[in-house]
C-alpha angles and dihedrals in degrees: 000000000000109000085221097061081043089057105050092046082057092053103040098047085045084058103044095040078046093058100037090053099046076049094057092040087054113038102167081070121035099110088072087049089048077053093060091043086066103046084039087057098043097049081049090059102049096045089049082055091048092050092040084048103045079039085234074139113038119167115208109165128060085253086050093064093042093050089048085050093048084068103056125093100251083078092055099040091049097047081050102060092050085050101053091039093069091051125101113231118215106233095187137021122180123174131188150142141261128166098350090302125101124233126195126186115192129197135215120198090193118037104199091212092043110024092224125067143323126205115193131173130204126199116196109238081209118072119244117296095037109145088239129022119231116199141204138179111276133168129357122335107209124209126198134184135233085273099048089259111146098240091189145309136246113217106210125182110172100345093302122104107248111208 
C-alpha cells in the first residue's frame, strides 16, 4: 500500500481518536469537541479530494481503495454510532445539597441488563464547595422494569452494598 495513504489514514485516525478522547476527558464540552469532529471530518474530506484530484495520492490496488475509503468519514461515523448504541444515556441529573454534603440522582431511561429504568444516587465524599466533586455510591438504586415495576433494589452506604 502507498505509504501516503498510509500516512493520511495515520494522521487522520490520530486526530479523530484525539478529539474524541480530549471529549471524554472533558464531558461539559464535548459538544464543542463533536464540533470539531465535524469541521475535522469535512476538511478531511476535501483534502482527500485535493490529493485524489492532483493525484498526489493515486490508489492503484484493491488494498489501495479500501484503504482511501478507510479515510473517509463514513468509518468513523459508523464506528461512532455502535459505539454510542451500547452507551447508557443519562435521562435525568439532579444535584443538590444537604448538610454540607451533595447529592446527585441520576436517571436512565433505558437500563442495558433490564430494559426499564435505573435510578442511581451519588453522595460527594468532599464537602460543598470542593473544586471537583468526587463521587461514591450512597443510599438505594432502584430498578424498574418496561412496565414501571420495581425489579429490585441495591442498598449502597460509602461505596460499599449493604445486605
Amino acid at each position: 500500500m502507498s505509504k501516503r495513504i498510509i500516512l493520511f489514514n495515520v494522521i487522520y485516525y490520530a486526530i479523530i481518536i484525539g478529539l474524541i478522547k480530549l471529549g471524554q476527558d472533558n464531558p461539559s464540552s464535548s459538544l464543542g469537541y463533536g464540533y470539531f469532529i465535524i469541521m475535522f471530518w469535512v476538511i478531511a474530506a476535501v483534502l482527500l479530494v485535493f490529493f485524489l484530484i492532483k493525484r498526489i495520492i493515486y490508489p492503484k490496488t484493491i488494498f489501495e481503495k479500501i484503504g482511501v475509503f478507510t479515510a473517509t468519514p463514513l468509518i468513523s461515523i459508523i464506528v461512532f454510532m455502535i459505539i454510542m448504541s451500547f452507551k447508557e444515556n443519562v435521562s435525568s441529573e439532579w444535584i443538590f445539597n444537604k448538610n454540607g454534603k451533595r447529592y446527585k440522582v441520576l436517571t436512565f431511561d433505558k437500563d442495558k441488563s433490564t430494559g426499564g429504568k435505573r435510578i442511581e444516587y451519588y453522595r460527594s465524599i468532599d464537602r460543598i464547595g470542593t473544586k471537583e466533586d468526587i463521587w461514591i455510591k450512597d443510599s438505594t438504586w432502584v430498578y424498574l422494569s418496561k412496565t414501571g415495576d420495581t425489579i429490585k433494589n441495591v442498598k449502597y452506604k460509602d461505596n460499599i452494598e449493604v445486605k
